[in-house]
Amino acid sequence: MRHKRSDFPEGFLFGTATSSYQIEGHAQGGAGRSIWDDFAATPGNVVRAESGARACDHYTRYEADLDLVAAAGFDCYRFSLSWARVLPEGRGAVNTEGLDFYDRLTDAMLERGLKPAATLYHWELPSALQDMGGWRNRDIASWFADYSQVIMERIGDRMWSVAPINEPWCVAWLSHFMGLHAPGVRDIRAAARAMHHVLLAHGRAIEVMRALGMANLGAVVNMEWAMPADDTPEAAQAAARYDAIYNRWFLSGLFKGAYPALALEGLEPHMPKGWQNDFPTIQAPLDWCGLNYYTRKLLAADAGPWPAVREVEGPLPKTLMDWEIFPEGLYQFLKRTASEYTGDLPLYVTENGMASRDVLQDGHVYDEGRVAYIDNHLEAVRRAQAEGVPVDGYFVWSLLDNYEWALGYEKRFGLVHVDFDTLVRTPKSSYHALTAALKA
Ligand code: IFM
């Protein structure tokens, strides 16, 4: 790895990220059923119908996992809290085992000198709330606020940072328009409602945490750099529409109190009543903004109904996800986010990493491709910093190989290999390279 800690400004933070359903083992500890259990149990949704029932068994192995985070020299650990583990029915009765788990997990981070960077929602909505409409129902903002209160009353005093919702585009669009994630809905009206309610819920959770006296609260959005697949005006328009839906909707809502016209042109007829009045809540002041970045997309016009956009395969080298490797997009996003939306607010790269085939050979996993991927994206961070963008930290996705949602366990993103039969952890070359870089 070319980069090392000392190449970055004093105080720049390095971390690694995971999420509850992807690693904990959702069947343990009294967690309630979630939309991901239901989605996985429905034939055709998930590769080999795999679920997060056991995952990496982080629920019982968390101490050893945190030892790995600390031993690598990371400053922060970004993790998420499972709503269904805390409130099995989404509301009402609390699962004390779940609260106790997150309490122990928090203390285990602090004991190792790691800053806890929590996310309240990384996709496992309690099934009982889905029965009441889930993200389509405006009441979800109040349900989410109540859940935020319950969990943060217990651990909020020890959080270094909190973001309410990971990747609102995935919660709303991927899951309610494309139907590729739970709850697997393909419906423009459901999507429009989810696109708005996810931000309303974010704002309500921020209000709750401010009232508890908590600081360092932010938002985490995912981004794909959208480029026209050819030089026709139609392709340029398709890319702009994709950009508006994917990248600009959430930043515009959070930081401008408005939605982009190019996205509203299709979604406005389906928006919930009175949506225009919710921006004061959505725009609750934030202390930082996190960007999750992996790839770019090439777009062309499609013959179908709005948004009439088609993805075109690009020529660049790809990861196992079939995602083109394009560090330039991270640089562009950091610059654009600061100049158009967030100004002087600290930015963090809250996720970046790649899936590769990663086989264990004589006790080693040689994942040099991942080392290069991380290195080249760190270069993009440095370029943006050199041009004055306030980027204050970088988190690798992910600590462990884990449950890659609809793609099951095959897509390995970890710095640490997990054998899903024995659950043995083996740090990969990338883990060792980062350890050397962080300690240098
Ligand atoms: O695994 C996911 C994670 O849950 C959210 N961000 C993208 C990752 C890779 O697809």
Short mmCIF file of C-alpha atoms and ligand atoms in Angstrom, two decimals:
data_model
loop_
_atom_site.label_atom_id
_atom_site.label_comp_id
_atom_site.label_asym_id
_atom_site.label_seq_id
_atom_site.Cartn_x
_atom_site.Cartn_y
_atom_site.Cartn_z
CA MET A 1 0.00 0.00 0.00
CA ARG A 2 1.45 3.35 -1.06
CA HIS A 3 -0.45 5.40 1.50
CA LYS A 4 0.15 5.52 5.21
CA ARG A 5 -1.43 7.32 8.11
CA SER A 6 1.16 10.10 8.09
CA ASP A 7 0.14 11.09 4.53
CA PHE A 8 -3.11 12.42 6.01
CA PRO A 9 -3.68 15.44 8.22
CA GLU A 10 -3.33 15.07 11.99
CA GLY A 11 -6.60 13.78 13.40
CA PHE A 12 -7.79 12.13 10.15
CA LEU A 13 -9.64 8.99 11.27
CA PHE A 14 -9.49 5.50 9.83
CA GLY A 15 -12.19 2.97 10.51
CA THR A 16 -13.85 -0.12 9.24
CA ALA A 17 -17.58 -0.76 8.92
CA THR A 18 -20.10 -3.59 9.32
CA SER A 19 -23.85 -3.88 9.84
CA SER A 20 -25.95 -5.86 12.26
CA TYR A 21 -27.94 -8.18 9.97
CA GLN A 22 -24.89 -8.88 7.82
CA ILE A 23 -22.74 -10.22 10.66
CA GLU A 24 -24.52 -10.70 14.00
CA GLY A 25 -26.62 -13.82 13.48
CA HIS A 26 -30.17 -12.58 13.66
CA ALA A 27 -31.64 -15.83 14.99
CA GLN A 28 -29.89 -15.34 18.32
CA GLY A 29 -30.66 -13.22 21.34
CA GLY A 30 -34.40 -12.72 21.03
CA ALA A 31 -34.42 -10.52 17.91
CA GLY A 32 -37.78 -10.18 16.19
CA ARG A 33 -38.45 -11.26 12.64
CA SER A 34 -37.30 -8.75 10.05
CA ILE A 35 -38.14 -8.02 6.42
CA TRP A 36 -34.84 -9.62 5.44
CA ASP A 37 -35.86 -12.92 7.04
CA ASP A 38 -39.09 -12.78 5.05
CA PHE A 39 -37.42 -11.68 1.81
CA ALA A 40 -34.83 -14.47 2.06
CA ALA A 41 -37.54 -17.05 2.77
CA THR A 42 -39.34 -16.17 -0.46
CA PRO A 43 -37.99 -18.26 -3.36
CA GLY A 44 -36.04 -16.38 -6.00
CA ASN A 45 -35.12 -13.32 -3.94
CA VAL A 46 -31.73 -14.27 -2.51
CA VAL A 47 -29.00 -16.46 -4.00
CA ARG A 48 -29.40 -19.94 -2.50
CA ALA A 49 -32.13 -18.42 -0.25
CA GLU A 50 -29.39 -17.52 2.26
CA SER A 51 -30.31 -15.34 5.22
CA GLY A 52 -28.60 -13.56 8.10
CA ALA A 53 -29.84 -16.12 10.65
CA ARG A 54 -26.28 -17.15 11.58
CA ALA A 55 -24.12 -14.85 9.42
CA CYS A 56 -20.69 -14.47 11.09
CA ASP A 57 -22.02 -15.18 14.59
CA HIS A 58 -20.63 -11.83 15.64
CA TYR A 59 -23.29 -11.88 18.37
CA THR A 60 -21.14 -14.28 20.37
CA ARG A 61 -17.73 -13.55 18.77
CA TYR A 62 -17.80 -9.75 18.95
CA GLU A 63 -14.88 -9.47 21.37
CA ALA A 64 -12.51 -11.35 19.08
CA ASP A 65 -13.80 -9.32 16.12
CA LEU A 66 -13.15 -6.05 17.94
CA ASP A 67 -9.67 -7.31 18.85
CA LEU A 68 -9.04 -7.54 15.11
CA VAL A 69 -10.26 -3.96 14.56
CA ALA A 70 -8.05 -2.64 17.33
CA ALA A 71 -5.00 -4.71 16.35
CA ALA A 72 -5.11 -3.24 12.84
CA GLY A 73 -4.76 0.24 14.33
CA PHE A 74 -8.18 1.56 13.31
CA ASP A 75 -9.49 4.56 15.24
CA CYS A 76 -13.21 3.94 14.76
CA TYR A 77 -15.59 1.07 14.33
CA ARG A 78 -18.75 1.78 12.32
CA PHE A 79 -21.50 -0.67 13.24
CA SER A 80 -25.28 -0.73 13.16
CA LEU A 81 -28.03 -1.47 15.63
CA SER A 82 -30.83 -3.82 14.75
CA TRP A 83 -34.28 -2.34 15.30
CA ALA A 84 -35.79 -5.84 15.47
CA ARG A 85 -33.22 -6.91 18.08
CA VAL A 86 -34.06 -3.95 20.30
CA LEU A 87 -37.83 -3.94 19.69
CA PRO A 88 -38.86 -7.33 18.26
CA GLU A 89 -42.26 -6.00 17.17
CA GLY A 90 -40.82 -2.65 16.13
CA ARG A 91 -42.73 -0.85 18.90
CA GLY A 92 -43.69 -1.57 22.48
CA ALA A 93 -41.93 -4.35 24.37
CA VAL A 94 -38.17 -4.07 24.56
CA ASN A 95 -35.88 -7.10 24.20
CA THR A 96 -33.56 -6.54 27.15
CA GLU A 97 -31.12 -9.12 25.80
CA GLY A 98 -30.76 -6.94 22.71
CA LEU A 99 -30.18 -3.77 24.70
CA ASP A 100 -27.66 -5.59 26.88
CA PHE A 101 -25.83 -6.82 23.79
CA TYR A 102 -25.38 -3.32 22.38
CA ASP A 103 -24.33 -2.09 25.80
CA ARG A 104 -21.61 -4.77 26.00
CA LEU A 105 -20.58 -4.13 22.40
CA THR A 106 -20.20 -0.41 23.12
CA ASP A 107 -18.08 -0.98 26.21
CA ALA A 108 -15.99 -3.54 24.34
CA MET A 109 -15.16 -0.87 21.73
CA LEU A 110 -14.27 1.70 24.36
CA GLU A 111 -12.09 -0.79 26.25
CA ARG A 112 -10.09 -1.23 23.04
CA GLY A 113 -9.78 2.49 22.41
CA LEU A 114 -12.17 2.40 19.43
CA LYS A 115 -14.61 5.22 18.73
CA PRO A 116 -18.14 3.79 18.34
CA ALA A 117 -19.72 5.13 15.13
CA ALA A 118 -23.30 3.84 15.18
CA THR A 119 -26.00 3.60 12.55
CA LEU A 120 -29.55 3.20 13.80
CA TYR A 121 -30.96 1.52 10.71
CA HIS A 122 -29.15 -0.68 8.23
CA TRP A 123 -32.17 -2.34 6.67
CA GLU A 124 -33.66 -5.03 8.95
CA LEU A 125 -37.08 -3.47 9.48
CA PRO A 126 -39.16 -5.47 11.98
CA SER A 127 -41.70 -7.51 10.00
CA ALA A 128 -44.50 -6.30 12.27
CA LEU A 129 -43.93 -2.76 10.99
CA GLN A 130 -43.90 -3.94 7.39
CA ASP A 131 -47.34 -5.39 8.08
CA MET A 132 -48.45 -1.82 8.76
CA GLY A 133 -46.98 -0.50 5.52
CA GLY A 134 -43.34 -0.10 6.54
CA TRP A 135 -41.63 2.79 4.77
CA ARG A 136 -44.83 3.62 2.87
CA ASN A 137 -46.54 4.65 6.10
CA ARG A 138 -45.82 8.15 7.38
CA ASP A 139 -46.08 6.81 10.94
CA ILE A 140 -42.73 5.15 10.42
CA ALA A 141 -41.10 8.47 11.32
CA SER A 142 -42.63 8.28 14.81
CA TRP A 143 -41.91 4.57 15.20
CA PHE A 144 -38.29 5.27 14.26
CA ALA A 145 -38.07 8.21 16.65
CA ASP A 146 -39.34 6.01 19.50
CA TYR A 147 -36.86 3.26 18.68
CA SER A 148 -34.04 5.84 18.55
CA GLN A 149 -35.05 7.05 21.98
CA VAL A 150 -35.09 3.54 23.51
CA ILE A 151 -31.66 2.53 22.24
CA MET A 152 -29.92 5.87 22.70
CA GLU A 153 -31.19 6.29 26.25
CA ARG A 154 -29.14 3.18 26.94
CA ILE A 155 -25.95 3.70 24.89
CA GLY A 156 -26.12 7.28 23.57
CA ASP A 157 -23.79 8.57 26.31
CA ARG A 158 -20.93 6.51 24.83
CA MET A 159 -21.36 7.00 21.08
CA TRP A 160 -18.66 8.87 19.21
CA SER A 161 -21.04 9.49 16.31
CA VAL A 162 -24.48 8.39 15.15
CA ALA A 163 -26.19 8.42 11.76
CA PRO A 164 -29.87 7.47 11.67
CA ILE A 165 -30.10 5.63 8.35
CA ASN A 166 -27.56 3.91 6.14
CA GLU A 167 -27.99 4.56 2.41
CA PRO A 168 -31.52 5.95 2.09
CA TRP A 169 -31.47 5.22 -1.67
CA CYS A 170 -31.28 1.49 -0.91
CA VAL A 171 -34.03 1.71 1.72
CA ALA A 172 -36.32 3.55 -0.68
CA TRP A 173 -35.50 3.03 -4.36
CA LEU A 174 -33.66 -0.28 -4.48
CA SER A 175 -36.27 -1.86 -2.19
CA HIS A 176 -39.53 -0.21 -3.35
CA PHE A 177 -38.95 0.69 -7.02
CA MET A 178 -36.46 -1.91 -8.22
CA GLY A 179 -37.62 -4.56 -5.76
CA LEU A 180 -34.11 -5.99 -5.41
CA HIS A 181 -33.91 -5.63 -1.63
CA ALA A 182 -36.47 -6.33 1.08
CA PRO A 183 -39.41 -5.85 1.06
CA GLY A 184 -39.07 -6.46 -2.70
CA VAL A 185 -41.72 -4.02 -3.83
CA ARG A 186 -41.82 -2.65 -7.41
CA ASP A 187 -44.22 0.26 -7.25
CA ILE A 188 -43.61 3.92 -8.04
CA ARG A 189 -46.10 5.15 -5.46
CA ALA A 190 -44.50 3.07 -2.69
CA ALA A 191 -41.08 4.28 -3.85
CA ALA A 192 -42.07 7.97 -3.76
CA ARG A 193 -43.41 7.59 -0.25
CA ALA A 194 -40.36 5.69 0.96
CA MET A 195 -38.04 8.32 -0.65
CA HIS A 196 -39.70 10.96 1.51
CA HIS A 197 -40.43 9.04 4.72
CA VAL A 198 -36.86 7.83 4.98
CA LEU A 199 -35.72 11.45 5.26
CA LEU A 200 -38.54 12.38 7.61
CA ALA A 201 -37.58 9.48 9.88
CA HIS A 202 -33.95 10.63 9.72
CA GLY A 203 -34.96 14.11 10.88
CA ARG A 204 -37.11 12.82 13.72
CA ALA A 205 -34.27 10.62 15.00
CA ILE A 206 -31.89 13.57 14.94
CA GLU A 207 -34.38 15.58 17.02
CA VAL A 208 -34.63 12.76 19.56
CA MET A 209 -30.87 12.44 19.89
CA ARG A 210 -30.36 16.22 20.20
CA ALA A 211 -32.96 16.24 22.98
CA LEU A 212 -30.91 13.55 24.73
CA GLY A 213 -27.93 15.91 24.54
CA MET A 214 -26.02 13.87 21.97
CA ALA A 215 -23.45 15.38 19.61
CA ASN A 216 -21.64 14.42 16.42
CA LEU A 217 -24.76 13.38 14.52
CA GLY A 218 -24.69 12.92 10.76
CA ALA A 219 -26.23 11.36 7.68
CA VAL A 220 -24.83 8.62 5.44
CA VAL A 221 -25.76 8.56 1.76
CA ASN A 222 -24.55 6.30 -1.03
CA MET A 223 -23.40 7.63 -4.37
CA GLU A 224 -22.72 6.33 -7.85
CA TRP A 225 -21.07 8.70 -10.29
CA ALA A 226 -23.54 8.87 -13.21
CA MET A 227 -22.12 9.34 -16.73
CA PRO A 228 -23.78 9.28 -20.16
CA ALA A 229 -23.01 6.06 -22.03
CA ASP A 230 -22.57 7.98 -25.31
CA ASP A 231 -22.54 11.56 -26.51
CA THR A 232 -26.22 11.86 -27.41
CA PRO A 233 -28.39 14.42 -25.59
CA GLU A 234 -30.71 11.51 -24.64
CA ALA A 235 -27.90 9.75 -22.78
CA ALA A 236 -26.94 13.01 -21.06
CA GLN A 237 -30.54 13.42 -19.88
CA ALA A 238 -30.70 9.80 -18.71
CA ALA A 239 -27.53 10.28 -16.66
CA ALA A 240 -28.89 13.50 -15.17
CA ARG A 241 -32.14 11.77 -14.17
CA TYR A 242 -30.25 8.89 -12.60
CA ASP A 243 -28.05 11.36 -10.75
CA ALA A 244 -31.10 13.25 -9.47
CA ILE A 245 -32.78 10.12 -8.11
CA TYR A 246 -29.72 8.36 -6.79
CA ASN A 247 -27.35 11.07 -5.64
CA ARG A 248 -29.05 14.43 -5.43
CA TRP A 249 -32.45 13.61 -3.89
CA PHE A 250 -31.17 12.92 -0.37
CA LEU A 251 -28.45 15.60 -0.27
CA SER A 252 -30.93 18.16 -1.64
CA GLY A 253 -33.55 17.22 0.96
CA LEU A 254 -31.06 17.32 3.83
CA PHE A 255 -29.09 20.42 2.87
CA LYS A 256 -31.33 22.49 0.58
CA GLY A 257 -34.82 21.68 1.84
CA ALA A 258 -36.04 20.74 -1.64
CA TYR A 259 -36.02 17.80 -4.05
CA PRO A 260 -34.41 17.97 -7.51
CA ALA A 261 -36.83 18.86 -10.31
CA LEU A 262 -35.56 16.02 -12.50
CA ALA A 263 -36.64 13.46 -9.89
CA LEU A 264 -39.91 15.20 -9.00
CA GLU A 265 -40.94 15.15 -12.66
CA GLY A 266 -41.70 11.44 -12.19
CA LEU A 267 -42.31 11.19 -8.44
CA GLU A 268 -44.39 14.26 -7.60
CA PRO A 269 -47.79 12.71 -8.48
CA HIS A 270 -47.03 9.87 -6.06
CA MET A 271 -45.71 11.86 -3.11
CA PRO A 272 -47.53 11.72 0.23
CA LYS A 273 -49.80 14.65 1.09
CA GLY A 274 -48.09 17.66 2.63
CA TRP A 275 -44.56 16.49 1.86
CA GLN A 276 -43.48 20.09 1.18
CA ASN A 277 -44.03 20.96 4.85
CA ASP A 278 -41.61 18.39 6.25
CA PHE A 279 -38.32 20.05 5.33
CA PRO A 280 -37.83 21.85 8.65
CA THR A 281 -37.68 18.38 10.28
CA ILE A 282 -35.63 16.80 7.49
CA GLN A 283 -33.14 19.67 7.64
CA ALA A 284 -32.33 19.25 11.35
CA PRO A 285 -28.74 20.55 11.57
CA LEU A 286 -26.02 17.94 11.19
CA ASP A 287 -22.41 17.75 12.36
CA TRP A 288 -21.07 15.77 9.41
CA CYS A 289 -22.03 13.99 6.23
CA GLY A 290 -20.89 10.50 5.22
CA LEU A 291 -20.54 9.27 1.63
CA ASN A 292 -20.53 5.57 0.74
CA TYR A 293 -18.84 5.13 -2.61
CA TYR A 294 -18.05 2.06 -4.71
CA THR A 295 -18.47 2.68 -8.45
CA ARG A 296 -19.81 4.70 -11.37
CA LYS A 297 -22.67 3.96 -13.77
CA LEU A 298 -22.96 4.55 -17.53
CA LEU A 299 -26.52 5.44 -18.53
CA ALA A 300 -28.51 5.58 -21.74
CA ALA A 301 -32.11 6.42 -22.55
CA ASP A 302 -34.63 3.60 -22.38
CA ALA A 303 -37.88 3.20 -24.24
CA GLY A 304 -39.92 2.42 -21.10
CA PRO A 305 -41.85 4.74 -18.78
CA TRP A 306 -40.17 7.34 -16.53
CA PRO A 307 -37.34 7.41 -15.53
CA ALA A 308 -36.57 5.72 -18.88
CA VAL A 309 -32.96 5.00 -17.96
CA ARG A 310 -30.90 1.96 -18.88
CA GLU A 311 -27.53 0.94 -17.44
CA VAL A 312 -24.84 0.15 -19.99
CA GLU A 313 -21.87 -2.08 -19.23
CA GLY A 314 -18.66 -0.09 -18.98
CA PRO A 315 -15.14 -1.04 -20.15
CA LEU A 316 -13.21 -0.60 -16.88
CA PRO A 317 -11.90 -3.46 -14.70
CA LYS A 318 -14.65 -4.70 -12.39
CA THR A 319 -14.99 -6.13 -8.90
CA LEU A 320 -16.81 -9.38 -8.18
CA MET A 321 -20.00 -7.31 -7.92
CA ASP A 322 -19.49 -6.41 -11.59
CA TRP A 323 -18.94 -2.83 -10.49
CA GLU A 324 -16.39 -0.81 -12.45
CA ILE A 325 -13.44 0.45 -10.42
CA PHE A 326 -13.48 4.24 -10.74
CA PRO A 327 -11.74 6.14 -7.91
CA GLU A 328 -12.16 9.38 -9.86
CA GLY A 329 -15.86 9.25 -8.94
CA LEU A 330 -15.02 9.47 -5.24
CA TYR A 331 -12.89 12.54 -5.84
CA GLN A 332 -15.67 14.14 -7.91
CA PHE A 333 -18.32 13.38 -5.27
CA LEU A 334 -16.25 14.78 -2.42
CA LYS A 335 -15.70 17.99 -4.39
CA ARG A 336 -19.30 18.29 -5.55
CA THR A 337 -20.84 17.48 -2.18
CA ALA A 338 -18.77 20.15 -0.44
CA SER A 339 -19.22 22.80 -3.12
CA GLU A 340 -22.94 22.30 -3.77
CA TYR A 341 -24.36 20.96 -0.51
CA THR A 342 -22.30 20.79 2.65
CA GLY A 343 -19.75 23.64 2.52
CA ASP A 344 -17.44 23.46 5.54
CA LEU A 345 -19.20 20.52 7.18
CA PRO A 346 -16.80 17.61 7.77
CA LEU A 347 -17.19 14.80 5.24
CA TYR A 348 -16.35 11.16 5.87
CA VAL A 349 -16.03 8.32 3.40
CA THR A 350 -18.20 6.03 5.50
CA GLU A 351 -17.91 3.03 3.15
CA ASN A 352 -15.54 2.03 0.40
CA GLY A 353 -14.23 -1.39 -0.55
CA MET A 354 -14.59 -4.24 -3.01
CA ALA A 355 -15.77 -7.81 -3.29
CA SER A 356 -13.36 -10.37 -4.71
CA ARG A 357 -13.11 -14.13 -4.98
CA ASP A 358 -10.72 -14.46 -2.03
CA VAL A 359 -9.71 -18.05 -1.48
CA LEU A 360 -7.88 -19.39 1.52
CA GLN A 361 -4.54 -20.99 0.46
CA ASP A 362 -2.33 -22.51 3.16
CA GLY A 363 -3.77 -20.17 5.76
CA HIS A 364 -3.44 -17.00 3.62
CA VAL A 365 -5.76 -14.95 1.48
CA TYR A 366 -3.91 -12.94 -1.14
CA ASP A 367 -6.26 -10.09 -2.03
CA GLU A 368 -3.86 -7.69 -3.70
CA GLY A 369 -6.71 -6.30 -5.81
CA ARG A 370 -8.38 -5.00 -2.67
CA VAL A 371 -5.12 -3.39 -1.50
CA ALA A 372 -4.88 -1.51 -4.80
CA TYR A 373 -8.57 -0.55 -4.69
CA ILE A 374 -8.26 0.97 -1.22
CA ASP A 375 -4.98 2.66 -2.07
CA ASN A 376 -6.39 4.28 -5.20
CA HIS A 377 -9.47 5.53 -3.37
CA LEU A 378 -7.28 6.95 -0.60
CA GLU A 379 -5.49 8.84 -3.35
CA ALA A 380 -8.85 10.30 -4.41
CA VAL A 381 -9.42 11.43 -0.82
CA ARG A 382 -6.02 13.10 -0.72
CA ARG A 383 -6.65 14.91 -4.01
CA ALA A 384 -9.91 16.28 -2.67
CA GLN A 385 -8.25 17.33 0.58
CA ALA A 386 -5.47 19.06 -1.31
CA GLU A 387 -8.16 21.14 -3.02
CA GLY A 388 -9.64 22.18 0.31
CA VAL A 389 -12.45 19.63 0.77
CA PRO A 390 -12.82 18.90 4.51
CA VAL A 391 -12.61 15.09 4.46
CA ASP A 392 -11.96 13.93 8.01
CA GLY A 393 -12.01 10.15 7.81
CA TYR A 394 -12.22 6.98 5.73
CA PHE A 395 -13.93 3.66 6.58
CA VAL A 396 -13.28 0.40 4.74
CA TRP A 397 -16.28 -1.77 3.96
CA SER A 398 -15.99 -4.28 5.50
CA LEU A 399 -14.23 -5.81 8.50
CA LEU A 400 -15.52 -9.32 7.78
CA ASP A 401 -16.78 -11.27 4.79
CA ASN A 402 -20.50 -11.20 5.41
CA TYR A 403 -24.06 -11.51 4.13
CA GLU A 404 -24.17 -9.45 0.94
CA TRP A 405 -27.97 -9.23 0.99
CA ALA A 406 -29.67 -10.62 -2.13
CA LEU A 407 -26.30 -11.98 -3.28
CA GLY A 408 -25.79 -14.14 -0.20
CA TYR A 409 -22.38 -15.06 1.18
CA GLU A 410 -20.47 -15.42 -2.07
CA LYS A 411 -19.44 -11.77 -2.50
CA ARG A 412 -16.58 -11.34 -0.06
CA PHE A 413 -15.92 -7.73 0.99
CA GLY A 414 -13.94 -8.40 4.17
CA LEU A 415 -10.46 -7.44 5.25
CA VAL A 416 -10.84 -10.65 7.21
CA HIS A 417 -11.87 -13.90 5.54
CA VAL A 418 -14.70 -15.85 7.19
CA ASP A 419 -15.11 -19.56 6.61
CA PHE A 420 -18.90 -19.82 6.71
CA ASP A 421 -18.77 -23.49 7.76
CA THR A 422 -16.41 -23.17 10.70
CA LEU A 423 -16.71 -19.38 11.20
CA VAL A 424 -12.91 -19.19 11.52
CA ARG A 425 -11.56 -15.71 10.78
CA THR A 426 -8.37 -15.26 8.74
CA PRO A 427 -6.99 -11.76 8.14
CA LYS A 428 -6.28 -11.23 4.44
CA SER A 429 -3.30 -9.47 2.84
CA SER A 430 -5.36 -6.26 2.77
CA TYR A 431 -5.79 -6.42 6.56
CA HIS A 432 -2.02 -6.78 6.99
CA ALA A 433 -1.29 -4.01 4.46
CA LEU A 434 -3.66 -1.63 6.24
CA THR A 435 -2.20 -2.54 9.62
CA ALA A 436 1.25 -1.62 8.36
CA ALA A 437 -0.06 1.61 6.81
CA LEU A 438 -1.92 2.69 9.93
CA LYS A 439 0.94 1.93 12.25
CA ALA A 440 3.65 3.43 10.03
O1 IFM B 1 -22.85 -4.66 1.91
C1 IFM B 1 -23.29 -3.40 1.54
C2 IFM B 1 -23.66 -2.58 2.75
O2 IFM B 1 -24.66 -3.20 3.50
C3 IFM B 1 -24.15 -1.22 2.35
N1 IFM B 1 -23.28 -0.58 1.41
C4 IFM B 1 -22.80 -1.33 0.30
C5 IFM B 1 -22.24 -2.65 0.75
C6 IFM B 1 -21.72 -3.45 -0.45
O3 IFM B 1 -22.76 -3.73 -1.34
#
